[in-house]
mmCIF file of C-alpha atoms in Angstrom:
data_model
loop_
_atom_site.group_PDB
_atom_site.id
_atom_site.type_symbol
_atom_site.label_atom_id
_atom_site.label_comp_id
_atom_site.label_asym_id
_atom_site.label_seq_id
_atom_site.Cartn_x
_atom_site.Cartn_y
_atom_site.Cartn_z
ATOM 1 C CA MET A 1 -12.355 -29.593 17.959
ATOM 2 C CA HIS A 2 -14.072 -27.679 15.180
ATOM 3 C CA LEU A 3 -11.843 -24.834 13.871
ATOM 4 C CA GLY A 4 -14.039 -23.559 11.048
ATOM 5 C CA THR A 5 -11.703 -25.237 8.555
ATOM 6 C CA PRO A 6 -14.377 -25.895 5.866
ATOM 7 C CA ALA A 7 -15.203 -22.188 5.604
ATOM 8 C CA LEU A 8 -11.511 -21.227 5.495
ATOM 9 C CA LEU A 9 -10.861 -23.728 2.711
ATOM 10 C CA ASP A 10 -13.907 -22.499 0.778
ATOM 11 C CA PHE A 11 -12.449 -18.982 1.022
ATOM 12 C CA TYR A 12 -9.052 -20.216 -0.156
ATOM 13 C CA ARG A 13 -10.560 -22.005 -3.159
ATOM 14 C CA ALA A 14 -12.560 -18.905 -4.077
ATOM 15 C CA HIS A 15 -9.328 -16.842 -4.063
ATOM 16 C CA GLU A 16 -6.913 -19.302 -5.690
ATOM 17 C CA ALA A 17 -6.431 -16.952 -8.646
ATOM 18 C CA GLU A 18 -5.037 -14.197 -6.402
ATOM 19 C CA GLN A 19 -1.323 -13.696 -5.882
ATOM 20 C CA ALA A 20 -1.407 -13.988 -2.098
ATOM 21 C CA LEU A 21 -3.532 -14.310 1.031
ATOM 22 C CA VAL A 22 -2.664 -13.365 4.597
ATOM 23 C CA LEU A 23 -3.067 -16.008 7.277
ATOM 24 C CA VAL A 24 -3.783 -14.841 10.826
ATOM 25 C CA THR A 25 -3.222 -17.412 13.579
ATOM 26 C CA ILE A 26 -3.857 -17.083 17.296
ATOM 27 C CA ILE A 27 -0.574 -18.311 18.780
ATOM 28 C CA GLY A 28 -1.331 -17.613 22.446
ATOM 29 C CA THR A 29 -3.943 -16.209 24.805
ATOM 30 C CA GLU A 30 -4.177 -15.099 28.417
ATOM 31 C CA GLY A 31 -7.367 -14.705 30.391
ATOM 32 C CA SER A 32 -10.784 -14.676 28.734
ATOM 33 C CA THR A 33 -10.747 -14.519 24.931
ATOM 34 C CA TYR A 34 -13.298 -15.253 22.220
ATOM 35 C CA ARG A 35 -11.078 -17.756 20.365
ATOM 36 C CA LYS A 36 -8.195 -19.927 21.523
ATOM 37 C CA PRO A 37 -4.733 -20.818 20.142
ATOM 38 C CA GLY A 38 -4.891 -22.477 16.745
ATOM 39 C CA ALA A 39 -7.843 -20.412 15.503
ATOM 40 C CA MET A 40 -7.207 -18.946 12.060
ATOM 41 C CA MET A 41 -8.399 -16.243 9.710
ATOM 42 C CA LEU A 42 -7.689 -15.688 5.999
ATOM 43 C CA ILE A 43 -7.607 -12.212 4.459
ATOM 44 C CA SER A 44 -7.568 -11.289 0.773
ATOM 45 C CA ARG A 45 -5.884 -8.179 -0.591
ATOM 46 C CA ASP A 46 -9.238 -6.440 -1.182
ATOM 47 C CA GLY A 47 -10.103 -6.680 2.522
ATOM 48 C CA LYS A 48 -12.433 -9.662 2.419
ATOM 49 C CA TYR A 49 -11.861 -12.300 5.079
ATOM 50 C CA GLU A 50 -13.069 -15.584 6.506
ATOM 51 C CA GLY A 51 -12.753 -16.803 10.061
ATOM 52 C CA MET A 52 -13.006 -14.891 13.319
ATOM 53 C CA ILE A 53 -10.398 -14.414 16.004
ATOM 54 C CA SER A 54 -12.668 -12.246 18.156
ATOM 55 C CA GLY A 55 -16.372 -11.517 18.286
ATOM 56 C CA GLY A 56 -15.934 -9.240 15.275
ATOM 57 C CA CYS A 57 -14.209 -6.450 17.208
ATOM 58 C CA LEU A 58 -10.598 -6.935 16.105
ATOM 59 C CA GLU A 59 -11.070 -8.075 12.535
ATOM 60 C CA GLY A 60 -11.336 -4.583 11.076
ATOM 61 C CA ASP A 61 -8.153 -3.460 12.819
ATOM 62 C CA LEU A 62 -6.353 -6.570 11.598
ATOM 63 C CA LEU A 63 -7.029 -5.589 7.994
ATOM 64 C CA GLU A 64 -4.661 -2.645 8.515
ATOM 65 C CA HIS A 65 -1.930 -4.931 9.804
ATOM 66 C CA ALA A 66 -2.567 -7.369 6.953
ATOM 67 C CA ALA A 67 -1.969 -4.606 4.400
ATOM 68 C CA SER A 68 1.639 -4.219 5.570
ATOM 69 C CA VAL A 69 2.184 -7.989 5.425
ATOM 70 C CA PHE A 70 0.835 -8.087 1.867
ATOM 71 C CA SER A 71 3.326 -5.374 0.936
ATOM 72 C CA SER A 72 6.433 -6.645 2.691
ATOM 73 C CA GLY A 73 5.884 -10.395 2.827
ATOM 74 C CA VAL A 74 7.442 -10.309 6.294
ATOM 75 C CA PRO A 75 5.523 -12.134 9.086
ATOM 76 C CA LYS A 76 4.186 -9.800 11.760
ATOM 77 C CA PHE A 77 3.357 -10.330 15.420
ATOM 78 C CA VAL A 78 0.362 -8.456 16.822
ATOM 79 C CA THR A 79 -0.814 -8.466 20.433
ATOM 80 C CA TYR A 80 -4.119 -7.111 21.732
ATOM 81 C CA ASP A 81 -4.039 -6.566 25.494
ATOM 82 C CA LEU A 82 -7.698 -5.996 26.191
ATOM 83 C CA HIS A 83 -7.323 -4.861 29.783
ATOM 84 C CA ALA A 84 -4.143 -2.776 29.648
ATOM 85 C CA ASP A 85 -5.066 -0.018 27.202
ATOM 86 C CA GLU A 86 -8.429 1.611 27.793
ATOM 87 C CA ASP A 87 -8.200 3.689 24.632
ATOM 88 C CA LEU A 88 -7.713 0.575 22.528
ATOM 89 C CA VAL A 89 -10.339 -1.425 24.394
ATOM 90 C CA TRP A 90 -13.123 1.111 24.158
ATOM 91 C CA SER A 91 -12.298 2.351 20.649
ATOM 92 C CA LEU A 92 -12.731 -1.201 19.419
ATOM 93 C CA GLY A 93 -15.777 -1.858 21.579
ATOM 94 C CA LEU A 94 -14.054 -4.572 23.577
ATOM 95 C CA GLY A 95 -14.315 -5.767 27.128
ATOM 96 C CA CYS A 96 -13.100 -9.370 27.194
ATOM 97 C CA ASP A 97 -10.283 -8.618 29.680
ATOM 98 C CA GLY A 98 -7.835 -10.985 28.002
ATOM 99 C CA VAL A 99 -4.696 -10.946 25.872
ATOM 100 C CA ILE A 100 -4.502 -12.307 22.312
ATOM 101 C CA HIS A 101 -1.180 -12.978 20.561
ATOM 102 C CA LEU A 102 -1.357 -13.275 16.771
ATOM 103 C CA LEU A 103 0.964 -14.080 13.909
ATOM 104 C CA LEU A 104 0.217 -12.684 10.450
ATOM 105 C CA GLN A 105 1.995 -14.163 7.433
ATOM 106 C CA ARG A 106 1.660 -14.032 3.661
ATOM 107 C CA LEU A 107 0.817 -17.201 1.734
ATOM 108 C CA ASP A 108 1.788 -16.884 -1.935
ATOM 109 C CA ARG A 109 0.197 -18.555 -4.940
ATOM 110 C CA GLU A 110 3.634 -19.326 -6.399
ATOM 111 C CA ARG A 111 4.174 -21.605 -3.380
ATOM 112 C CA ASN A 112 0.711 -23.127 -3.796
ATOM 113 C CA PHE A 113 -0.414 -21.129 -0.737
ATOM 114 C CA ASP A 114 1.869 -23.253 1.447
ATOM 115 C CA PHE A 115 -0.221 -25.721 3.448
ATOM 116 C CA LEU A 116 -3.679 -24.787 2.128
ATOM 117 C CA ALA A 117 -3.632 -26.976 -0.984
ATOM 118 C CA PRO A 118 -2.505 -30.194 0.783
ATOM 119 C CA LEU A 119 -4.845 -29.447 3.687
ATOM 120 C CA SER A 120 -7.749 -29.101 1.245
ATOM 121 C CA ASP A 121 -6.823 -32.482 -0.215
ATOM 122 C CA ALA A 122 -6.606 -34.104 3.238
ATOM 123 C CA MET A 123 -9.985 -32.731 4.247
ATOM 124 C CA ALA A 124 -11.552 -33.996 0.999
ATOM 125 C CA ARG A 125 -10.226 -37.463 1.922
ATOM 126 C CA ARG A 126 -11.500 -37.020 5.493
ATOM 127 C CA VAL A 127 -7.988 -37.498 6.870
ATOM 128 C CA PRO A 128 -6.888 -35.629 10.040
ATOM 129 C CA ALA A 129 -3.910 -33.327 9.596
ATOM 130 C CA LEU A 130 -1.364 -31.781 11.927
ATOM 131 C CA LEU A 131 0.078 -28.323 11.270
ATOM 132 C CA ALA A 132 3.374 -27.009 12.660
ATOM 133 C CA LEU A 133 3.948 -23.249 12.718
ATOM 134 C CA SER A 134 7.099 -21.529 13.997
ATOM 135 C CA VAL A 135 5.911 -18.717 16.257
ATOM 136 C CA GLN A 136 9.044 -17.245 17.863
ATOM 137 C CA ALA A 137 10.399 -13.890 16.697
ATOM 138 C CA GLU A 138 13.970 -15.206 16.811
ATOM 139 C CA GLY A 139 15.663 -18.520 16.241
ATOM 140 C CA SER A 140 15.449 -21.229 13.634
ATOM 141 C CA PRO A 141 13.200 -22.003 11.887
ATOM 142 C CA PRO A 142 12.168 -18.345 11.374
ATOM 143 C CA PRO A 143 8.642 -17.174 12.276
ATOM 144 C CA GLY A 144 5.945 -18.259 9.875
ATOM 145 C CA THR A 145 7.774 -21.427 8.782
ATOM 146 C CA LEU A 146 5.183 -24.167 8.175
ATOM 147 C CA ALA A 147 4.838 -27.912 7.780
ATOM 148 C CA LEU A 148 1.825 -30.196 7.432
ATOM 149 C CA LEU A 149 1.488 -33.929 7.992
ATOM 150 C CA ASP A 150 -1.738 -35.848 7.478
ATOM 151 C CA ALA A 151 -2.738 -39.186 8.963
ATOM 152 C CA SER A 152 -2.075 -40.994 5.671
ATOM 153 C CA GLY A 153 1.592 -39.950 5.848
ATOM 154 C CA LEU A 154 1.576 -37.194 3.214
ATOM 155 C CA SER A 155 3.589 -34.140 4.221
ATOM 156 C CA MET A 156 4.850 -30.758 3.019
ATOM 157 C CA GLY A 157 6.957 -27.919 4.343
ATOM 158 C CA ASP A 158 10.103 -27.488 6.402
ATOM 159 C CA PRO A 159 11.931 -30.838 6.871
ATOM 160 C CA ALA A 160 12.782 -30.167 10.525
ATOM 161 C CA LEU A 161 9.156 -29.367 11.304
ATOM 162 C CA ILE A 162 7.964 -32.452 9.426
ATOM 163 C CA GLY A 163 10.199 -34.513 11.721
ATOM 164 C CA LEU A 164 8.685 -32.751 14.711
ATOM 165 C CA LEU A 165 5.201 -33.569 13.432
ATOM 166 C CA GLY A 166 6.155 -37.208 13.077
ATOM 167 C CA ASP A 167 7.189 -37.260 16.731
ATOM 168 C CA ALA A 168 3.993 -35.464 17.757
ATOM 169 C CA THR A 169 1.758 -38.093 16.164
ATOM 170 C CA GLU A 170 2.979 -40.484 18.855
ATOM 171 C CA LEU A 171 1.511 -38.235 21.572
ATOM 172 C CA ASP A 172 -2.092 -39.543 21.493
ATOM 173 C CA TRP A 173 -2.827 -37.509 18.375
ATOM 174 C CA PRO A 174 -5.451 -36.608 17.212
ATOM 175 C CA ASN A 175 -7.007 -36.388 20.698
ATOM 176 C CA TRP A 176 -5.801 -32.862 21.417
ATOM 177 C CA ARG A 177 -6.306 -29.516 19.714
ATOM 178 C CA CYS A 178 -3.187 -27.390 20.088
ATOM 179 C CA ARG A 179 0.246 -27.619 21.717
ATOM 180 C CA SER A 180 3.328 -25.426 21.895
ATOM 181 C CA VAL A 181 6.666 -27.244 21.804
ATOM 182 C CA PRO A 182 10.238 -25.903 22.048
ATOM 183 C CA VAL A 183 12.705 -26.249 19.198
ATOM 184 C CA GLY A 184 16.319 -25.464 20.025
ATOM 185 C CA ALA A 185 17.274 -22.781 22.524
ATOM 186 C CA ALA A 186 14.963 -19.986 21.421
ATOM 187 C CA ALA A 187 12.354 -21.112 18.909
ATOM 188 C CA SER A 188 8.870 -22.344 19.706
ATOM 189 C CA VAL A 189 6.499 -24.198 17.401
ATOM 190 C CA LEU A 190 2.712 -24.292 17.597
ATOM 191 C CA LEU A 191 1.152 -27.647 16.701
ATOM 192 C CA VAL A 192 -2.466 -27.495 15.566
ATOM 193 C CA ASN A 193 -4.633 -30.572 15.142
ATOM 194 C CA ILE A 194 -7.006 -30.126 12.179
ATOM 195 C CA PRO A 195 -9.734 -32.788 12.144
ATOM 196 C CA PRO A 196 -11.939 -33.540 9.137
ATOM 197 C CA ARG A 197 -15.299 -31.856 8.836
ATOM 198 C CA THR A 198 -17.744 -33.214 11.416
ATOM 199 C CA ARG A 199 -20.201 -35.576 9.734
ATOM 200 C CA VAL A 200 -23.664 -36.363 11.113
ATOM 201 C CA LEU A 201 -26.138 -39.011 9.950
ATOM 202 C CA ILE A 202 -29.872 -38.480 10.453
ATOM 203 C CA CYS A 203 -31.984 -41.623 10.026
ATOM 204 C CA GLY A 204 -35.441 -40.363 9.170
ATOM 205 C CA ALA A 205 -36.211 -37.242 7.151
ATOM 206 C CA GLY A 206 -39.594 -36.304 8.601
ATOM 207 C CA PRO A 207 -40.725 -32.758 9.393
ATOM 208 C CA ASP A 208 -38.806 -32.560 12.689
ATOM 209 C CA ALA A 209 -35.578 -33.573 10.922
ATOM 210 C CA VAL A 210 -35.642 -30.307 8.937
ATOM 211 C CA PRO A 211 -34.650 -28.001 11.849
ATOM 212 C CA VAL A 212 -32.111 -30.580 13.061
ATOM 213 C CA ALA A 213 -30.435 -30.612 9.658
ATOM 214 C CA GLY A 214 -30.560 -26.813 9.567
ATOM 215 C CA ALA A 215 -28.901 -26.446 12.960
ATOM 216 C CA ILE A 216 -26.161 -28.909 12.010
ATOM 217 C CA ALA A 217 -25.539 -27.265 8.639
ATOM 218 C CA ALA A 218 -25.283 -23.857 10.327
ATOM 219 C CA LEU A 219 -22.240 -25.175 12.223
ATOM 220 C CA GLY A 220 -20.497 -25.962 8.947
ATOM 221 C CA TRP A 221 -20.865 -29.694 9.547
ATOM 222 C CA GLU A 222 -21.748 -32.245 6.902
ATOM 223 C CA VAL A 223 -25.295 -33.622 7.045
ATOM 224 C CA VAL A 224 -26.456 -36.905 5.513
ATOM 225 C CA LEU A 225 -30.115 -37.917 5.792
ATOM 226 C CA VAL A 226 -31.565 -41.294 4.889
ATOM 227 C CA ASP A 227 -35.236 -42.207 4.418
ATOM 228 C CA HIS A 228 -37.137 -44.575 2.138
ATOM 229 C CA ARG A 229 -40.328 -42.500 2.037
ATOM 230 C CA PRO A 230 -40.619 -40.479 -1.209
ATOM 231 C CA ALA A 231 -42.509 -37.641 0.480
ATOM 232 C CA TYR A 232 -39.628 -37.041 2.892
ATOM 233 C CA ALA A 233 -36.505 -37.962 0.924
ATOM 234 C CA ARG A 234 -36.490 -34.747 -1.121
ATOM 235 C CA ALA A 235 -33.450 -32.480 -1.172
ATOM 236 C CA GLU A 236 -35.457 -29.264 -1.577
ATOM 237 C CA ARG A 237 -36.853 -29.677 1.944
ATOM 238 C CA PHE A 238 -33.407 -29.268 3.501
ATOM 239 C CA PRO A 239 -30.612 -26.671 3.522
ATOM 240 C CA ALA A 240 -28.223 -26.556 0.596
ATOM 241 C CA GLY A 241 -25.378 -29.017 0.960
ATOM 242 C CA CYS A 242 -27.351 -31.646 2.855
ATOM 243 C CA ARG A 243 -27.133 -35.062 1.208
ATOM 244 C CA LEU A 244 -30.316 -37.138 0.893
ATOM 245 C CA VAL A 245 -30.131 -40.910 0.481
ATOM 246 C CA ARG A 246 -33.319 -42.747 -0.412
ATOM 247 C CA ALA A 247 -32.987 -46.247 0.970
ATOM 248 C CA ARG A 248 -34.803 -48.681 3.185
ATOM 249 C CA PRO A 249 -33.530 -49.045 6.766
ATOM 250 C CA GLU A 250 -32.160 -52.552 6.166
ATOM 251 C CA ASN A 251 -29.976 -51.207 3.340
ATOM 252 C CA LEU A 252 -28.318 -48.483 5.432
ATOM 253 C CA ALA A 253 -24.915 -50.172 5.712
ATOM 254 C CA ALA A 254 -24.927 -51.033 2.004
ATOM 255 C CA GLU A 255 -25.585 -47.403 1.009
ATOM 256 C CA LEU A 256 -23.224 -45.611 3.410
ATOM 257 C CA ASP A 257 -19.849 -46.138 5.069
ATOM 258 C CA LEU A 258 -21.125 -45.943 8.630
ATOM 259 C CA ASP A 259 -17.639 -45.771 10.156
ATOM 260 C CA ARG A 260 -17.116 -42.324 8.628
ATOM 261 C CA PHE A 261 -19.686 -40.559 10.831
ATOM 262 C CA ASP A 262 -19.027 -38.654 14.052
ATOM 263 C CA ALA A 263 -22.653 -38.737 15.185
ATOM 264 C CA ALA A 264 -25.891 -40.460 14.229
ATOM 265 C CA VAL A 265 -29.458 -39.689 15.272
ATOM 266 C CA ILE A 266 -32.296 -42.141 14.712
ATOM 267 C CA MET A 267 -35.619 -40.335 14.321
ATOM 268 C CA SER A 268 -37.911 -42.016 11.807
ATOM 269 C CA HIS A 269 -40.693 -42.302 14.458
ATOM 270 C CA HIS A 270 -41.286 -45.898 13.363
ATOM 271 C CA LEU A 271 -40.288 -48.416 16.017
ATOM 272 C CA GLU A 272 -39.457 -51.298 13.670
ATOM 273 C CA ASN A 273 -37.499 -49.116 11.259
ATOM 274 C CA ASP A 274 -35.613 -47.423 14.085
ATOM 275 C CA SER A 275 -34.604 -50.809 15.498
ATOM 276 C CA VAL A 276 -33.221 -51.808 12.091
ATOM 277 C CA TYR A 277 -31.233 -48.559 11.891
ATOM 278 C CA LEU A 278 -29.931 -49.083 15.433
ATOM 279 C CA GLY A 279 -28.931 -52.667 14.750
ATOM 280 C CA GLN A 280 -26.582 -51.519 11.980
ATOM 281 C CA LEU A 281 -25.195 -48.521 13.862
ATOM 282 C CA CYS A 282 -24.628 -49.867 17.354
ATOM 283 C CA GLU A 283 -21.511 -51.893 16.419
ATOM 284 C CA ARG A 284 -19.858 -48.915 14.704
ATOM 285 C CA ASN A 285 -17.298 -46.637 16.289
ATOM 286 C CA ILE A 286 -19.539 -43.558 16.242
ATOM 287 C CA PRO A 287 -18.866 -41.204 19.200
ATOM 288 C CA TYR A 288 -22.486 -40.046 19.472
ATOM 289 C CA LEU A 289 -25.444 -42.337 18.814
ATOM 290 C CA GLY A 290 -28.885 -41.079 19.823
ATOM 291 C CA VAL A 291 -32.491 -42.181 19.454
ATOM 292 C CA LEU A 292 -35.516 -39.931 19.662
ATOM 293 C CA GLY A 293 -38.176 -40.664 22.253
ATOM 294 C CA PRO A 294 -38.456 -41.482 25.975
ATOM 295 C CA ARG A 295 -36.274 -43.885 27.957
ATOM 296 C CA ALA A 296 -38.792 -46.708 27.654
ATOM 297 C CA ARG A 297 -38.617 -46.469 23.859
ATOM 298 C CA ARG A 298 -34.820 -46.481 23.953
ATOM 299 C CA THR A 299 -34.889 -49.630 26.125
ATOM 300 C CA ARG A 300 -37.279 -51.344 23.744
ATOM 301 C CA LEU A 301 -35.128 -50.410 20.748
ATOM 302 C CA ARG A 302 -32.096 -51.850 22.523
ATOM 303 C CA ASP A 303 -33.911 -55.151 23.008
ATOM 304 C CA MET A 304 -35.247 -55.292 19.463
ATOM 305 C CA SER A 305 -31.863 -54.544 17.881
ATOM 306 C CA GLY A 306 -29.679 -56.547 20.264
ATOM 307 C CA CYS A 307 -27.681 -53.465 21.312
ATOM 308 C CA SER A 308 -27.816 -53.913 25.068
ATOM 309 C CA GLU A 309 -24.135 -53.064 25.648
ATOM 310 C CA ARG A 310 -23.842 -49.966 23.465
ATOM 311 C CA SER A 311 -23.949 -46.492 25.038
ATOM 312 C CA ILE A 312 -26.936 -44.752 23.447
ATOM 313 C CA TYR A 313 -28.232 -41.235 24.101
ATOM 314 C CA GLY A 314 -31.964 -41.051 24.642
ATOM 315 C CA PRO A 315 -33.977 -39.029 25.316
ATOM 316 C CA VAL A 316 -31.634 -37.000 23.145
ATOM 317 C CA GLY A 317 -30.643 -33.421 23.897
ATOM 318 C CA LEU A 318 -29.817 -31.141 26.794
ATOM 319 C CA ASP A 319 -32.471 -30.233 29.341
ATOM 320 C CA ILE A 320 -33.525 -26.763 28.129
ATOM 321 C CA GLY A 321 -37.286 -27.304 28.292
ATOM 322 C CA ALA A 322 -37.504 -28.061 24.561
ATOM 323 C CA GLU A 323 -40.911 -28.971 23.154
ATOM 324 C CA LEU A 324 -41.265 -27.638 19.602
ATOM 325 C CA PRO A 325 -39.177 -29.093 16.739
ATOM 326 C CA GLU A 326 -36.898 -26.040 16.569
ATOM 327 C CA SER A 327 -36.053 -26.071 20.277
ATOM 328 C CA ILE A 328 -35.628 -29.851 20.273
ATOM 329 C CA ALA A 329 -33.184 -29.417 17.381
ATOM 330 C CA LEU A 330 -31.270 -26.798 19.389
ATOM 331 C CA SER A 331 -31.151 -29.115 22.408
ATOM 332 C CA LEU A 332 -30.062 -32.131 20.347
ATOM 333 C CA VAL A 333 -27.356 -30.411 18.322
ATOM 334 C CA ALA A 334 -25.989 -28.729 21.468
ATOM 335 C CA GLU A 335 -25.662 -32.161 23.098
ATOM 336 C CA ILE A 336 -23.849 -33.571 20.049
ATOM 337 C CA HIS A 337 -21.507 -30.569 20.069
ATOM 338 C CA ALA A 338 -20.778 -31.049 23.777
ATOM 339 C CA VAL A 339 -20.146 -34.795 23.462
ATOM 340 C CA LEU A 340 -17.806 -34.426 20.496
ATOM 341 C CA ASN A 341 -15.823 -31.796 22.418
ATOM 342 C CA GLY A 342 -15.699 -33.753 25.668
ATOM 343 C CA ARG A 343 -17.895 -31.275 27.537
ATOM 344 C CA ASP A 344 -20.830 -31.813 29.879
ATOM 345 C CA GLY A 345 -23.123 -29.115 28.479
ATOM 346 C CA ALA A 346 -23.538 -27.458 31.900
ATOM 347 C CA PRO A 347 -23.838 -23.637 32.278
ATOM 348 C CA LEU A 348 -20.552 -21.730 32.209
ATOM 349 C CA THR A 349 -21.769 -19.283 34.845
ATOM 350 C CA GLY A 350 -20.194 -19.998 38.195
ATOM 351 C CA ARG A 351 -17.111 -21.791 36.894
ATOM 352 C CA GLY A 352 -14.740 -19.199 38.329
ATOM 353 C CA ALA A 353 -11.761 -18.357 36.156
ATOM 354 C CA GLY A 354 -13.361 -20.159 33.226
ATOM 355 C CA ASP A 355 -16.459 -17.954 33.191
ATOM 356 C CA GLY A 356 -17.346 -17.086 29.639
ATOM 357 C CA ASP A 357 -14.772 -19.405 28.063
ATOM 358 C CA SER A 358 -16.311 -21.852 25.641
#
C-alpha cells in the first residue's frame, strides 16, 4: 500500500515557494512494469524530482515532457511501450517488456498546488485519503481534473468527483489501492487510495534494534522505539527521524496511542518486560505483532501475558538464513512489509505471468 507519499510531500513542502510543479501519475500499465497505477512523481521547473515511475530509466526522458507542460499548462498523456520500439527501449536502457501510460499535469501555487496541501494535512493527522483523477483525453471532467476526500470528511476539488469519492468510500475502502471507474459515456476516473505513513513500534532499543530501525526508516516509514534503560534510549544511536521514548514497559499504553501503529515488534530480550509489553499490545488492532525468539519463548510470553487468542508472529522474519543482526533485520522488516501488503513473502520466480512483478 505504500506509495512513497511522505517523500513526495517532503518535496512539495521544499518547493512551496515555486510557481508550479508537474505531477506525473501512472494511469495504466500492461505486462511487467516497475511501478503500478497510482504511482506518482513530482518534478520542479529546474529538473529536480521525487518519486520513481520506473527503475530510473524513464525519469530523464520525462523531464523533457514536463518542460512542455510547465510552459503550456495543458495536461499531457505519455505512453512508453517497452516492447514495441527497439530504438526507444535500448536507447533508454530498458527491457521490462511492458507498457506504461502516464498523465502529466501542472499544479500551480495560486491554486495551492491542488490536492497537495490538503493531502499533507491529512497525512499529518494520520487520516487515509482518496484521490480522484480524470484520465480520459476526452469527455467531462477534462483530463487532469482532481478531487480529494479524506476519512474525516474533508474534501477539495471538482464537485462531481467529490461525489464519486463519497460513493467509492462505501466500496470497502481503504482496503484497495487503485481503481478505474467510468464517468459518463467517455470519461474515466482513476481512484487512488493514499494511506497514512506506515508506523512501526519497537519495544526494546538494544544493539540489535539499531539495524531494524534503520531498515524501517529506509522505507520511509515512521519508527518509534521505547526502552527504559538509559544506555539504550538515546536518539543518537538511531537514524534521524526515529522517535525514542524512555519509559518502563508497564507505562507503554500511557506514553503512546497504541492503536495508531501498523506493526509492533517486541525485542527487549527480557522475558518479564516483554510479557508486559505484549500484555498491552495484544488487545490492540495492530496488523503485525511480533516477538523475538524461538517458538517456546513466544508460547511462554503468551501464557505470561494472557494473550492466548491473539495471532503473534514469532520467530519473527522470513526464512532467509538470517543470523547476524543486520540479516535478521532484513528478514523481519521484509516479513512486516509482506504482511501489511497481504503477501506471503514467497519467491516471485516461477509465478508465470507475474514473474518480476512486486
